[in-house]
Coordinates of C-alpha atoms in Angstrom, one line a residue:
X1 CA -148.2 31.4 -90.7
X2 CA -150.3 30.0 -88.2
X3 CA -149.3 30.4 -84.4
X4 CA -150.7 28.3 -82.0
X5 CA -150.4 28.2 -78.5
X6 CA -151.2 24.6 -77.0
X7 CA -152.7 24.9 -73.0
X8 CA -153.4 21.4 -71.9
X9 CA -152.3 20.4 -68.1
X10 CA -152.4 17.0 -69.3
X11 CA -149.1 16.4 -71.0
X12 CA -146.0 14.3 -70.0
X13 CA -142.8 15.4 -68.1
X14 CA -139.9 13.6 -66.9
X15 CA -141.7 12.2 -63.8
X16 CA -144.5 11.2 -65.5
X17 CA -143.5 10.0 -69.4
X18 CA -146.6 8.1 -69.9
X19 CA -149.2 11.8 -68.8
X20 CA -151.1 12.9 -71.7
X21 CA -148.8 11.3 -74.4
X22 CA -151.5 11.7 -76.4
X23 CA -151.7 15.3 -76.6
X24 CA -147.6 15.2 -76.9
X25 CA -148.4 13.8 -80.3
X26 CA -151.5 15.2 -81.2
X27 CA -149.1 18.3 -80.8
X28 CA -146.0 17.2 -82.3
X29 CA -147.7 16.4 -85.4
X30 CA -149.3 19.5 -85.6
X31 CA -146.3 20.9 -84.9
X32 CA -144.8 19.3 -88.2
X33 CA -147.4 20.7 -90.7
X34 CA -145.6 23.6 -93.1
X35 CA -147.2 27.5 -92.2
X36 CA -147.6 26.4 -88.4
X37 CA -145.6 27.3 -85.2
X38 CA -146.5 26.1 -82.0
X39 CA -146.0 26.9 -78.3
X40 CA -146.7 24.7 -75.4
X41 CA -148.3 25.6 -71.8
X42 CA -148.5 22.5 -69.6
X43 CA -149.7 23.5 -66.0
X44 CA -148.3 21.4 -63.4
X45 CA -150.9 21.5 -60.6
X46 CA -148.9 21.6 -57.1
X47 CA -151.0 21.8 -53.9
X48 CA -150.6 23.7 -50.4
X49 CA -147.7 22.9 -47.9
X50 CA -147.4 20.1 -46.1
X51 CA -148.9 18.3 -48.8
X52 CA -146.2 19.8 -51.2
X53 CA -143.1 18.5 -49.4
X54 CA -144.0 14.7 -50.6
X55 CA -141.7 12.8 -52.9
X56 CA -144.1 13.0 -56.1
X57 CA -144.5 17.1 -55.7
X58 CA -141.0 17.8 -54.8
X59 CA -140.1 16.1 -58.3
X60 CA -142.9 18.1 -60.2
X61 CA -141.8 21.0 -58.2
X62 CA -138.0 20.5 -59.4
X63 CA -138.7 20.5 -63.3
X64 CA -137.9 22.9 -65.1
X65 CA -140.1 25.8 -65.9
X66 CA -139.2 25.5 -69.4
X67 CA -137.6 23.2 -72.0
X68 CA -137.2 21.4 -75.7
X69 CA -139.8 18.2 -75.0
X70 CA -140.7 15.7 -77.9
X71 CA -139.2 18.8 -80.7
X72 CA -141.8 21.2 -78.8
X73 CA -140.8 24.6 -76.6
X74 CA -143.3 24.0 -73.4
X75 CA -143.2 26.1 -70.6
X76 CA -144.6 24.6 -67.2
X77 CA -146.1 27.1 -65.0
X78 CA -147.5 25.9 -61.6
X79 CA -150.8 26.8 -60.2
X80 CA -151.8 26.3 -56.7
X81 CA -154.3 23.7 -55.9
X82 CA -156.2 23.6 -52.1
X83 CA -157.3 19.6 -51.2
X84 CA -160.8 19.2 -50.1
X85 CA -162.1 22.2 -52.2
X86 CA -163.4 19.8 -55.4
X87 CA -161.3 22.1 -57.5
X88 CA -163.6 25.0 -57.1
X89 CA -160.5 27.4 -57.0
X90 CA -158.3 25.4 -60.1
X91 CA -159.7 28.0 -62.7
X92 CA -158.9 31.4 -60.7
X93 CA -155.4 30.1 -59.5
X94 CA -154.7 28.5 -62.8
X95 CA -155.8 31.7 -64.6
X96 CA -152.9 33.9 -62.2
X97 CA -150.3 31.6 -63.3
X98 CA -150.5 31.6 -66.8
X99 CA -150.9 35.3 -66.9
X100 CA -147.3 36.0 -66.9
X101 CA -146.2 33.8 -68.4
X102 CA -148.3 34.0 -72.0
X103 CA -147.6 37.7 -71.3
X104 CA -143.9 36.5 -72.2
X105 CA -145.1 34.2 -74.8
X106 CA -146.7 37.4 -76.2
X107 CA -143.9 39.5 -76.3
X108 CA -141.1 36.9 -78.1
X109 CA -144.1 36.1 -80.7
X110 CA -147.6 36.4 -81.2
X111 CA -150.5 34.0 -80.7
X112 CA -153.1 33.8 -83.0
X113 CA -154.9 31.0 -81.4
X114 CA -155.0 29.0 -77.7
X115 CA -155.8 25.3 -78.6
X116 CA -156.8 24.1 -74.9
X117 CA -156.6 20.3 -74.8
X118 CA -158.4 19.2 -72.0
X119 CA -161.9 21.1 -70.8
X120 CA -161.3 21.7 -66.9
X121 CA -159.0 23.0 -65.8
X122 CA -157.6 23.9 -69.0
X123 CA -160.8 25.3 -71.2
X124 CA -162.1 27.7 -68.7
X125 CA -158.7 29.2 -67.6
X126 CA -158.3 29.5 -71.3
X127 CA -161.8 31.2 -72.5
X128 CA -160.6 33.9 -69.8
X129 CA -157.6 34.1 -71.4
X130 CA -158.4 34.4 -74.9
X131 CA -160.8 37.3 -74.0
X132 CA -157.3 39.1 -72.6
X133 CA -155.4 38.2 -75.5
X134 CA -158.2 39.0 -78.0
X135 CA -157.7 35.6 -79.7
X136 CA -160.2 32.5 -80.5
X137 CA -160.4 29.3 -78.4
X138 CA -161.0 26.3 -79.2
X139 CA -161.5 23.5 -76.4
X140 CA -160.8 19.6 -76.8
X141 CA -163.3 17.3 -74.8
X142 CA -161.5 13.8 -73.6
X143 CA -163.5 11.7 -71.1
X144 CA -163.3 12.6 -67.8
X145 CA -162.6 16.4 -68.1
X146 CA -166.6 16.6 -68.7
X147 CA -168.0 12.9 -67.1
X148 CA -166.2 14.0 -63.7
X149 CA -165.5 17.8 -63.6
X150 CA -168.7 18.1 -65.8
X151 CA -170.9 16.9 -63.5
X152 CA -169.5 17.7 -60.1
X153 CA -171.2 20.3 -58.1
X154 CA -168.2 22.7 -57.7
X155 CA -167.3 22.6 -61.3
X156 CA -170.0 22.4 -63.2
X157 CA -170.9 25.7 -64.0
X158 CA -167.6 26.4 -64.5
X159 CA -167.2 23.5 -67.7
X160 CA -170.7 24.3 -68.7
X161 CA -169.6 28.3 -69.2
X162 CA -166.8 27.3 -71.0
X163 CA -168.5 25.6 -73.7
X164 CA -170.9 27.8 -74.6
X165 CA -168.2 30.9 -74.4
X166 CA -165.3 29.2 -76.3
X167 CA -164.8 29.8 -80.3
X168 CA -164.6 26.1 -81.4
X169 CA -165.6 22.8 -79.7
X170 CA -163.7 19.4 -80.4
X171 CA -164.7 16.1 -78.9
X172 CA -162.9 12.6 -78.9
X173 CA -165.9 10.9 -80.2
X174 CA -169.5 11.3 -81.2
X175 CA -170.7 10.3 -78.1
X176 CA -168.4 12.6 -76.3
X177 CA -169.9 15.6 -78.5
X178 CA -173.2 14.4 -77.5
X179 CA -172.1 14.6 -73.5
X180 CA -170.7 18.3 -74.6
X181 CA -173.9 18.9 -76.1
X182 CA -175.9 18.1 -72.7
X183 CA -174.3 20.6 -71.0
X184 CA -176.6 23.3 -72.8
X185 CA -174.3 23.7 -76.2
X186 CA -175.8 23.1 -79.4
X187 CA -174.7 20.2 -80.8
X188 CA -173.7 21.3 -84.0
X189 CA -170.9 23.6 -82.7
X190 CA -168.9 20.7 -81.7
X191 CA -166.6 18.8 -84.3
X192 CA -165.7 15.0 -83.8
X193 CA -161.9 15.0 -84.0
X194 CA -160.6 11.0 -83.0
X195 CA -157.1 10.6 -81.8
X196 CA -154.1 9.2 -83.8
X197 CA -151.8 6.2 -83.6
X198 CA -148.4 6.0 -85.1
X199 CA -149.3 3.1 -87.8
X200 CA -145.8 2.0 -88.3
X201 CA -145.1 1.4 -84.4
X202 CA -148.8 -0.1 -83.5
X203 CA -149.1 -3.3 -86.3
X204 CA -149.1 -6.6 -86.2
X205 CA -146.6 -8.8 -85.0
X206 CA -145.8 -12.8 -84.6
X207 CA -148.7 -13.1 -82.5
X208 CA -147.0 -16.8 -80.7
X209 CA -143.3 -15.4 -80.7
X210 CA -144.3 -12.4 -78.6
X211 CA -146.1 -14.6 -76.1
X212 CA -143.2 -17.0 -75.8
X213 CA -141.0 -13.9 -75.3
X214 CA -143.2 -13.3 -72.6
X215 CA -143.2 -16.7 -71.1
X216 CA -147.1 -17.2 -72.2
X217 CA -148.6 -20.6 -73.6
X218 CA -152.6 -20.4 -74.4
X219 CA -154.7 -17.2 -74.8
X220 CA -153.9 -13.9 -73.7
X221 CA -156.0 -11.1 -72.7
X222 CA -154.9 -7.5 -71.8
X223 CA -156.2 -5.1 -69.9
X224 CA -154.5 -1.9 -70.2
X225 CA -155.5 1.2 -67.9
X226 CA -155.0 3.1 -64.6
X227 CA -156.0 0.8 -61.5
X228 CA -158.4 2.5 -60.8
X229 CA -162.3 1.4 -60.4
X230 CA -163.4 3.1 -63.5
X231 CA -161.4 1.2 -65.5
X232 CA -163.6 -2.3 -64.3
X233 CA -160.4 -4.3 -64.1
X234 CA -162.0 -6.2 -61.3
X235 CA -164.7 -7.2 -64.1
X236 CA -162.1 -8.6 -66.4
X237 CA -160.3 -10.4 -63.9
X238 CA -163.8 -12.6 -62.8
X239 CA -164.0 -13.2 -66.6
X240 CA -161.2 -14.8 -66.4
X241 CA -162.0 -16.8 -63.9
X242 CA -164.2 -18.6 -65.9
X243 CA -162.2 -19.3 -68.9
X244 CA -160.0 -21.9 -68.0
X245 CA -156.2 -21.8 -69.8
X246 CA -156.6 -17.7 -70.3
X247 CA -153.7 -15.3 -69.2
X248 CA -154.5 -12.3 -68.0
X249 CA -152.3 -9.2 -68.2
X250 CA -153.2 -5.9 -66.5
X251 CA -150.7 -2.9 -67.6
X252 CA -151.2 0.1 -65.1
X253 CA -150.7 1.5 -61.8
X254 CA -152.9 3.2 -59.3
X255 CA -154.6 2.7 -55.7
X256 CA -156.7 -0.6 -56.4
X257 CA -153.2 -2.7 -57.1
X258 CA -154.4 -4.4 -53.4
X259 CA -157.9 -4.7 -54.4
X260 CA -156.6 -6.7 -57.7
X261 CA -154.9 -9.0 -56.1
X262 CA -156.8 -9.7 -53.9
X263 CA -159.7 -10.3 -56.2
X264 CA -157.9 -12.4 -58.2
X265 CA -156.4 -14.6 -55.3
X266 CA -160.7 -14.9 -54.2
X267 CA -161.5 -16.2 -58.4
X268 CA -158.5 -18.6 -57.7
X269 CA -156.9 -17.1 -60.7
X270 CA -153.9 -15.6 -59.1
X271 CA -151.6 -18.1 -60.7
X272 CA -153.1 -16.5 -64.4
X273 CA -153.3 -12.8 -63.8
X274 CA -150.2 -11.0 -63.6
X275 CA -150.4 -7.3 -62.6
X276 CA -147.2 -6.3 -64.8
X277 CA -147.8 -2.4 -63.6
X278 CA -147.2 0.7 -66.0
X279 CA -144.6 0.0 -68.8
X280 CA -143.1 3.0 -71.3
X281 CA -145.5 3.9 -74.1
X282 CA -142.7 2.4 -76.6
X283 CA -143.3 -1.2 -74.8
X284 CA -146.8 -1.4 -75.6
X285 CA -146.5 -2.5 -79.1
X286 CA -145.4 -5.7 -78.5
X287 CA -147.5 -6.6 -75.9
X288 CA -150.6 -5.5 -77.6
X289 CA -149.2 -7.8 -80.7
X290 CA -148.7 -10.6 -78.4
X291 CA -152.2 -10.9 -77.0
X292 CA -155.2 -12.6 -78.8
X293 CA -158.1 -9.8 -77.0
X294 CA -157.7 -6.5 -75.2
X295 CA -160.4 -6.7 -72.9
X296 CA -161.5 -3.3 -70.6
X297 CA -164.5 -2.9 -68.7
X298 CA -164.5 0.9 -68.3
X299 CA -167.6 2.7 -66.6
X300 CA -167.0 6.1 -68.7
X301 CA -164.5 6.8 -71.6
X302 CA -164.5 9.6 -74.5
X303 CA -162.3 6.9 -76.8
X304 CA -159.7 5.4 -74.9
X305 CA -156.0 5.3 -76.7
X306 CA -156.1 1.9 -75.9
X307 CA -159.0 0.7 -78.0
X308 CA -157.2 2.2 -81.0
X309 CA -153.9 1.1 -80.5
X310 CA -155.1 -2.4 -79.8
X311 CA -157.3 -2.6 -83.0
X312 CA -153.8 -1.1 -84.7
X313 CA -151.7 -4.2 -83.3
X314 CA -154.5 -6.4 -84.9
X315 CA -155.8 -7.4 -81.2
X316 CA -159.5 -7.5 -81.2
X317 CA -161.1 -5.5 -78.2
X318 CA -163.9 -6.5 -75.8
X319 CA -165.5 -3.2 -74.8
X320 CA -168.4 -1.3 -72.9
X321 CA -170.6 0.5 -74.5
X322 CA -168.8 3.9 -73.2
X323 CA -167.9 6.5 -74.7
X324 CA -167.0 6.1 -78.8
X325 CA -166.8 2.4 -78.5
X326 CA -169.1 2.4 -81.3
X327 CA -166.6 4.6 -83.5
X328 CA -164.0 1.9 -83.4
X329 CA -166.2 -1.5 -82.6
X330 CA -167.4 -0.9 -86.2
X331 CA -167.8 -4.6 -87.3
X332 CA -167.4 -8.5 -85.3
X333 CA -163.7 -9.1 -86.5
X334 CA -162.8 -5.8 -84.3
X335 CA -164.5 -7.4 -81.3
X336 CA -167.2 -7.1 -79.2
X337 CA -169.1 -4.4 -77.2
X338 CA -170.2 -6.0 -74.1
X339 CA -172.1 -4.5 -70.7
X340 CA -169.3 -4.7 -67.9
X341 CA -170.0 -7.9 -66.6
X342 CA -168.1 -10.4 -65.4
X343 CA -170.4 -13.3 -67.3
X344 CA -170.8 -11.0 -70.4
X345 CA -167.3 -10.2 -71.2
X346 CA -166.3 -14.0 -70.6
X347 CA -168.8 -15.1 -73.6
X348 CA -167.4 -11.7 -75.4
X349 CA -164.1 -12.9 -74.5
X350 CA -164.7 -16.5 -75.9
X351 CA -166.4 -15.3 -78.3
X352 CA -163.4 -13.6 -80.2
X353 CA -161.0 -15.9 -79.3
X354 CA -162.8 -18.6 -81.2
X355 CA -163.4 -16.3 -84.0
X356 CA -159.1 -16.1 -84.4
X357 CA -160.0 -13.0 -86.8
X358 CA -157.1 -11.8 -89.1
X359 CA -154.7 -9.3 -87.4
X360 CA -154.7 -7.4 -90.4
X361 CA -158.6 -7.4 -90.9
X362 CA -158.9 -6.3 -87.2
X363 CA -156.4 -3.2 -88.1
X364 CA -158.6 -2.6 -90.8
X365 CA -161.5 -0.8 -88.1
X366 CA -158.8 2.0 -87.4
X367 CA -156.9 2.8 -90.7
X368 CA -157.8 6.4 -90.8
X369 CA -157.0 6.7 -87.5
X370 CA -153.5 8.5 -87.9
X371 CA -151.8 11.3 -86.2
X372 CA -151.5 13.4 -90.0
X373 CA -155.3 13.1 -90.0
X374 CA -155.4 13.8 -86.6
X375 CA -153.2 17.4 -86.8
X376 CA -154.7 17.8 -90.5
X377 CA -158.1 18.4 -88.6
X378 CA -157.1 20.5 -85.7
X379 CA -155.1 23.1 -88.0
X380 CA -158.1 22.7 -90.4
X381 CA -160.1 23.9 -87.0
X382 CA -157.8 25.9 -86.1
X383 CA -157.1 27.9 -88.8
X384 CA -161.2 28.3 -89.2
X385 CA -161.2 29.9 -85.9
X386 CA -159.1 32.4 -86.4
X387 CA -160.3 33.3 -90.1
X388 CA -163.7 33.5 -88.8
X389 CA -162.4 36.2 -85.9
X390 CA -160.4 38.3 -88.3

């Protein structure tokens, strides 16, 4: 039997179903493999009074400190974070709060493994840990976790540590491993492990039904991501602008829901871009099936869940060139890979559309893209980690 213990502070709860669902199913399908047991840790990061007493950290505050979530036991410590520090401290306080509590972890059942699923907070705060416990530890890099805590002076050295001290190295994509590598690791310690989709949930659908259920007529693009600038939904929405009949969908909430629509009032597109904010994971199927091109204009991305659920609906994707976009992008009918533009991604955009690929081709680029392959691998990893330490 392999035990694994899961550490990843990016992982849903009640208040925030849509957080990390990724890693919920990366780790329930783990989970479900025979001669495995798994045990979760999802940090809730909760910062200093006054800023504490606000509506969105009094609800993370009230959950519970340990439950039954998606079939999985997760406990959720909190760790104190300090504003205006550039998480500088997140390791040290993150490290104190998990101390007790894998202490208990410990004595109701051993670990042999701590499978960290994000690299900062999570990986360092983990390679300290394993040291304690005496156990390998393998850390997952996602996108941001290295392009923005990676790179920033307060953490750097922190991320950079952790790589070269950790037991095993995942990445979400080959590029991904590559920006792991730059950090000073050698590249060939790092594994390529891709993210999963649930195939019989993501397929495609009666592309013209679903848009008249959604009160569409003509082409539909979707952008789907956090309003946020690094996503470039500004970019898409000037695209739009200059295709004339084209829908726009943006799925997503965050800080530049103004900005949007604002921007799109200045294209004179307000009338086809409809900022529908964030939806439950379970709704996205239908709206991915319903569009003809999933178009994001991100600045940085390991390999966004989006891409690969798209491609999985049979929705071509018009893409940067961030991140793994190459891993999924493998041929035209899956779309285009175009610089974040706002004239490039409208010929990208046309471009597809007037291709009309077949859905089922287009789900061809991400068949092996599954979350059995997906938990296959990390045990696979897993288990090498700790036969290598005994």
């Amino acid at each position: 039997m392999l035990n694994v213990l899961t550490l990843s502070s990016l992982f849903p709860d009640a208040t925030r179903p849509n957080f990390g669902i990724f890693v919920e199913r990366q780790t329930a399908a783990l989970a479900m493999r025979p001669g495995i047991a798994v045990r979760v840790v999802a940090p809730i990061g909760l910062p200093v009074w006054p800023l504490a007493r606000s509506a969105r950290f009094r609800a993370q505050a009230a959950l519970p400190l340990r439950e039954q979530w998606a079939g999985l036991d997760v406990s959720r410590p909190r760790f104190l974070t300090i504003p205006g520090t550039a998480g500088r401290f997140h390791v040290p306080a993150l490290v104190r709060a998990l101390t007790p509590v894998l202490d208990r972890l410990r004595d109701e059942a051993r670990f042999d493994v701590i499978d960290a699923s994000f690299f900062f907070p999570d990986g360092p705060a983990a390679v300290a840990l394993g040291r304690r416990y005496g156990v390998p530890v393998s850390i997952k890099a996602r996108g941001a976790d290295i392009h923005l805590w990676g790179h920033a002076p307060a953490t750097r050295h922190q991320v950079a540590r952790a790589a070269m001290r950790a037991d095993g190295l995942l990445a979400v994509s080959d590029a991904m491993a590559d920006d792991v590598a730059a950090l000073g690791v050698s590249r060939h310690r790092i594994r390529v492990h891709h993210t999963g989709v649930d195939q019989s949930r993501f397929q495609p659908i009666d592309r013209e039904a679903a848009k008249r259920a959604l009160g569409v007529t003509g082409p539909l693009v979707v952008s789907l991501g956090a309003l946020i600038p690094r996503k470039g939904h500004g970019v898409v929405i000037d695209a739009v602008a200059r295709l004339p009949g084209v829908t726009l969908m943006i799925v997503g909430e965050g800080a530049e829901r103004a900005a949007l629509t604002a921007r799109a009032e200045r294209a004179g597109v307000a009338d086809r871009v409809r900022l529908i904010g964030a939806i439950p994971h379970a709704e996205l199927p239908p709206l991915l099936g319903a569009a003809d091109v999933m178009a994001l204009a991100s600045a940085s991305e390991g390999l966004a869940n989006a891409w690969v659920e798209s491609l999985a609906c049979g929705t071509p994707v018009v893409i940067t060139p961030a991140g793994g976009a190459e891993d999924v992008v493998t041929s035209r009918v899956a779309g285009r890979i175009a610089q974040a533009d706002p004239g490039e991604f409208a010929a990208a955009i046309r471009d597809v559309l007037e291709q009309a690929a077949d859905p089922w081709a287009v789900r061809a680029a991400v068949r092996d893209f599954t979350w059995p392959a997906n938990a296959a691998g990390l045990h696979s990893h897993l288990a090498e980690l700790v036969a290598r330490g005994r």
